mmCIF file of N, CA and C in Angstrom:
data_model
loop_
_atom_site.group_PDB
_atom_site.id
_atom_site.type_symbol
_atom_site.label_atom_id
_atom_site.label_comp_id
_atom_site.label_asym_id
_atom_site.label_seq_id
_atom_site.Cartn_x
_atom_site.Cartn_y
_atom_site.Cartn_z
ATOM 1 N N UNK A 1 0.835 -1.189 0.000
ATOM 2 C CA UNK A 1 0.000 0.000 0.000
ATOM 3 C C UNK A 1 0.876 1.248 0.000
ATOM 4 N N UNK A 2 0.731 2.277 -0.993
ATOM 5 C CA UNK A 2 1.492 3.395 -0.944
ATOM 6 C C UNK A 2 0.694 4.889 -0.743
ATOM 7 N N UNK A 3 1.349 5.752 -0.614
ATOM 8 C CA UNK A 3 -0.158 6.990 -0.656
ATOM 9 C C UNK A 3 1.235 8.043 -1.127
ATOM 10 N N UNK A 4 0.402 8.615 -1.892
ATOM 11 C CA UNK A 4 1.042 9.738 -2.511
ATOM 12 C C UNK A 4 0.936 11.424 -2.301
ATOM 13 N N UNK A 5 2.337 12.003 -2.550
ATOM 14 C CA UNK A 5 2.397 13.630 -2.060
ATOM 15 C C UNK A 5 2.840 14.087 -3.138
ATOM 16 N N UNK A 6 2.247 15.027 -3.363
ATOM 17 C CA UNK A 6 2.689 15.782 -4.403
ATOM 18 C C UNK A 6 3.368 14.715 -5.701
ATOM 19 N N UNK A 7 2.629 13.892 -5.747
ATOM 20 C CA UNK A 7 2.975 12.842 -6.818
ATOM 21 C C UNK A 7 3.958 11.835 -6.527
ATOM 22 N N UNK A 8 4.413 12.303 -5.441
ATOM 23 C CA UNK A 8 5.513 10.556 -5.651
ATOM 24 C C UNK A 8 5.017 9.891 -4.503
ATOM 25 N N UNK A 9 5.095 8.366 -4.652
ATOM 26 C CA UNK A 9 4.434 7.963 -3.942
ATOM 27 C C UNK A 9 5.704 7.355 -3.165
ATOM 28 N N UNK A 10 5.221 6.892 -1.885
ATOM 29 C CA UNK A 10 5.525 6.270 -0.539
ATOM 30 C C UNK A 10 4.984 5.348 -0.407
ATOM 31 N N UNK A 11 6.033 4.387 0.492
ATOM 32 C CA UNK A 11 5.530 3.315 0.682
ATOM 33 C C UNK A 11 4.950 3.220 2.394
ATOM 34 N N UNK A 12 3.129 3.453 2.622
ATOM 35 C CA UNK A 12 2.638 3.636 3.813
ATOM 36 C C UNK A 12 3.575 3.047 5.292
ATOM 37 N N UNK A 13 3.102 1.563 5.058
ATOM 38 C CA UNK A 13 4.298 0.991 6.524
ATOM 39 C C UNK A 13 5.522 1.258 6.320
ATOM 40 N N UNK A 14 5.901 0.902 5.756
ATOM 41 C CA UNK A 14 7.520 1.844 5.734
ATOM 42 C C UNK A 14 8.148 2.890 5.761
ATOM 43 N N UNK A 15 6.970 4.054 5.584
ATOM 44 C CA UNK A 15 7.182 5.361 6.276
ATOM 45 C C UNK A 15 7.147 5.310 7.786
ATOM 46 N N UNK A 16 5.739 4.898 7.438
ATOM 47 C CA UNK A 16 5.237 5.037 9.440
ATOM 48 C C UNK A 16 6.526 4.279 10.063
ATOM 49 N N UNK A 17 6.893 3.572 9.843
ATOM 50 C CA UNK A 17 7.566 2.560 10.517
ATOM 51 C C UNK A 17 9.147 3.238 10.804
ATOM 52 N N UNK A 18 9.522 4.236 9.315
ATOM 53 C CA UNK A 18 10.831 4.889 9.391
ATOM 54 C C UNK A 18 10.362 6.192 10.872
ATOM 55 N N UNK A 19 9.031 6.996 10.667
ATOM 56 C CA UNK A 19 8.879 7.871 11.501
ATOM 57 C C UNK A 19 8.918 7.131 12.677
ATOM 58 N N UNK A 20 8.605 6.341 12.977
ATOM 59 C CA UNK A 20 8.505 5.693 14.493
ATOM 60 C C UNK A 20 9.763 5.469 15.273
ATOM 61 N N UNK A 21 10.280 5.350 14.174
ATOM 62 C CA UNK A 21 12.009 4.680 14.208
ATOM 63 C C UNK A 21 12.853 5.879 14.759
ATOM 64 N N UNK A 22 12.712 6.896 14.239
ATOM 65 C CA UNK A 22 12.907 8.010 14.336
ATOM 66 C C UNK A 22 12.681 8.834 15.667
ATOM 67 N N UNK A 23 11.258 8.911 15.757
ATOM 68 C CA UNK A 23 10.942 8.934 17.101
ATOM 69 C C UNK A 23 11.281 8.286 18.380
ATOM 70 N N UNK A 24 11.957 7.242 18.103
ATOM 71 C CA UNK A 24 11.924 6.537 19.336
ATOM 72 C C UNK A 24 13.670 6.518 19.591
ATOM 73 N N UNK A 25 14.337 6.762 18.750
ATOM 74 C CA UNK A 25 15.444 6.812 18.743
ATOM 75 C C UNK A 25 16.147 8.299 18.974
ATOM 76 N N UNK A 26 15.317 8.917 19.128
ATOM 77 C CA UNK A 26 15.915 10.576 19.804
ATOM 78 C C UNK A 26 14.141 11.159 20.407
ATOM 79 N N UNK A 27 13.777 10.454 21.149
ATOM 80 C CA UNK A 27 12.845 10.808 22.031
ATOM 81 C C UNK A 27 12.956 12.315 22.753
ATOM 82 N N UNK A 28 14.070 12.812 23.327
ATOM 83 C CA UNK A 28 14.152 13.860 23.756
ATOM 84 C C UNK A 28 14.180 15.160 23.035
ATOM 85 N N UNK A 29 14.972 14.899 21.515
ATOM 86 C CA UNK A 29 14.778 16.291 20.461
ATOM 87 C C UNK A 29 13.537 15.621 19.478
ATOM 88 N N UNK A 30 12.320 15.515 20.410
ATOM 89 C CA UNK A 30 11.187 15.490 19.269
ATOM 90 C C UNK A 30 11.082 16.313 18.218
ATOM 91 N N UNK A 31 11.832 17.949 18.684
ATOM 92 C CA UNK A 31 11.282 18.649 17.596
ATOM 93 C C UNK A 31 12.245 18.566 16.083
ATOM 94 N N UNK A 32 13.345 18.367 16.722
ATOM 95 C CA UNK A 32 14.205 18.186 15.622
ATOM 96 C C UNK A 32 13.924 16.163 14.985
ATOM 97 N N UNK A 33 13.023 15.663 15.410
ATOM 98 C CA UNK A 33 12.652 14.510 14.912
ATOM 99 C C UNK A 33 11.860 14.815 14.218
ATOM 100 N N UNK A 34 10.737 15.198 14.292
ATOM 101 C CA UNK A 34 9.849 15.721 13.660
ATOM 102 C C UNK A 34 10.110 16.662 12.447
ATOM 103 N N UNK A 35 10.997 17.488 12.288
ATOM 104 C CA UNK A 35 11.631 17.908 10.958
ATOM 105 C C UNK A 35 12.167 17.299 9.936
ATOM 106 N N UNK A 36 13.220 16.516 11.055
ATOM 107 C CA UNK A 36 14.080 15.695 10.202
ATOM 108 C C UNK A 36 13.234 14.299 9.370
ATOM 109 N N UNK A 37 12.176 14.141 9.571
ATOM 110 C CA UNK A 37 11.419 12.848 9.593
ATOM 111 C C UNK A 37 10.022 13.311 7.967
ATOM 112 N N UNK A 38 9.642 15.019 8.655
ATOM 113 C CA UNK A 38 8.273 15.034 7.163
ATOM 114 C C UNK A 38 8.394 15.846 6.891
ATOM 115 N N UNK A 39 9.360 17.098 7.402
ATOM 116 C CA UNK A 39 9.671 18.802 6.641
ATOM 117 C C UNK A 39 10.332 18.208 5.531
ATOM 118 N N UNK A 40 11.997 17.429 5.730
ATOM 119 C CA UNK A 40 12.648 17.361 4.625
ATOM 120 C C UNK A 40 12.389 16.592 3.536
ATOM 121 N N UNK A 41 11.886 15.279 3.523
ATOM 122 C CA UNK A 41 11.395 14.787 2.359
ATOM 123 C C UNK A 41 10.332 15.494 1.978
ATOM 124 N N UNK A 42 9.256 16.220 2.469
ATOM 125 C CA UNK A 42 8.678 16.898 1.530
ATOM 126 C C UNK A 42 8.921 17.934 0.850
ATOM 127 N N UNK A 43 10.040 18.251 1.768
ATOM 128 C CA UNK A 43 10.584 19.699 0.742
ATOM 129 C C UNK A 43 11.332 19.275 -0.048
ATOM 130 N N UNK A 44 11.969 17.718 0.131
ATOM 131 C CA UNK A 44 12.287 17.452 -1.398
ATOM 132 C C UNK A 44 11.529 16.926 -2.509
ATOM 133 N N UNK A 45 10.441 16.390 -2.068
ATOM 134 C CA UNK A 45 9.111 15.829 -3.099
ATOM 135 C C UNK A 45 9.081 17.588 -3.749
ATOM 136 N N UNK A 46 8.703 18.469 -3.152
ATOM 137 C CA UNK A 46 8.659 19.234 -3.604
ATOM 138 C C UNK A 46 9.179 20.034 -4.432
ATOM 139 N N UNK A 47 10.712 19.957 -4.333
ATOM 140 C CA UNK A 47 12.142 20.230 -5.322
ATOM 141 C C UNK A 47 12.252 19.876 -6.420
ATOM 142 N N UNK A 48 11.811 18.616 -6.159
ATOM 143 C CA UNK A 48 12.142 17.533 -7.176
ATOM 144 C C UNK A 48 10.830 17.945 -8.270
ATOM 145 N N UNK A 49 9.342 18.238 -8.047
ATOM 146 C CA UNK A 49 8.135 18.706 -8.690
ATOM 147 C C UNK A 49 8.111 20.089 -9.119
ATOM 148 N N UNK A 50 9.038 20.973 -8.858
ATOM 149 C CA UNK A 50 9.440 22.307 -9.196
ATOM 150 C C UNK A 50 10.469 22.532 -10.351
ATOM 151 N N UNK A 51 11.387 21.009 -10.262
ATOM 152 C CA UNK A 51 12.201 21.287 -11.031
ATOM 153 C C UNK A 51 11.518 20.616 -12.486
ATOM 154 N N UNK A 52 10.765 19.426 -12.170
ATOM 155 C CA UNK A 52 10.050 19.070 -13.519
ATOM 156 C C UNK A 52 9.418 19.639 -13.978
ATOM 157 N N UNK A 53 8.513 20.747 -13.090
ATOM 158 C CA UNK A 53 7.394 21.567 -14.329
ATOM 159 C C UNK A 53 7.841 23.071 -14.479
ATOM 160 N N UNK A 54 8.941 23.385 -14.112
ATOM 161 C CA UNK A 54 9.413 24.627 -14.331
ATOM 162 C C UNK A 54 10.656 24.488 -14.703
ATOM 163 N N UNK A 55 11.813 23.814 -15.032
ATOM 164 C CA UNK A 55 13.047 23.919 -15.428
ATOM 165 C C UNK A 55 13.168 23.042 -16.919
ATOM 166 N N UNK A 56 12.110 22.119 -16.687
ATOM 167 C CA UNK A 56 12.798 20.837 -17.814
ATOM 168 C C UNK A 56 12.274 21.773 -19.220
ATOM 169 N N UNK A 57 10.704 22.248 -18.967
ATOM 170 C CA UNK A 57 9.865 22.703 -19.910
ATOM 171 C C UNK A 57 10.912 24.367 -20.855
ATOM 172 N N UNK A 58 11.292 25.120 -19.801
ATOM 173 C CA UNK A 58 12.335 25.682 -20.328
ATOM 174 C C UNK A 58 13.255 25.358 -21.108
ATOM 175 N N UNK A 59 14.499 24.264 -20.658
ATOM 176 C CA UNK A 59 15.132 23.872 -21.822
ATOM 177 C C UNK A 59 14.756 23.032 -23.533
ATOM 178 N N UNK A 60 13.548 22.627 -22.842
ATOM 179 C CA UNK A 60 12.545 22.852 -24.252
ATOM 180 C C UNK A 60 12.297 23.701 -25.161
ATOM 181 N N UNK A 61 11.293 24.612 -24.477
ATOM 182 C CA UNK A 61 11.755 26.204 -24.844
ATOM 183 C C UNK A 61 12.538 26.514 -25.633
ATOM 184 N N UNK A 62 13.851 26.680 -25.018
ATOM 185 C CA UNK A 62 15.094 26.877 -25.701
ATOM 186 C C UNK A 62 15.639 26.349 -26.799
ATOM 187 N N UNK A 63 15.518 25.011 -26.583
ATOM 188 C CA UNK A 63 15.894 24.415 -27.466
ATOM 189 C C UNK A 63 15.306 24.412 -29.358
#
């Protein structure tokens, strides 16, 4: 089972399972768990979807 963000998909238990992992292994800097765990991959799902519909279409463009 996977569920998808901003188009790429994940694999459900194996997220949850990485966040848990995560969590339980620096229990005391929750907050920096919590970043490190769904800020940064989504800000790279997101990178990665910025650069396909706004950079690739340009060198098209150009070309």
């Amino acid at each position: 089972m996977t569920f998808s963000f901003l188009g790429i998909l994940f694999p459900k238990s194996g997220f949850i399972a990485l966040v848990f992992l995560h969590s339980v292994k620096s229990f005391k800097n929750l907050r920096h768990t919590i970043l490190e765990s769904f800020f940064i991959p989504f800000t790279f799902a997101l990178m990665v979807r910025l650069v396909i519909s706004l950079i690739i279409p340009i060198f098209f463009l150009l070309s």
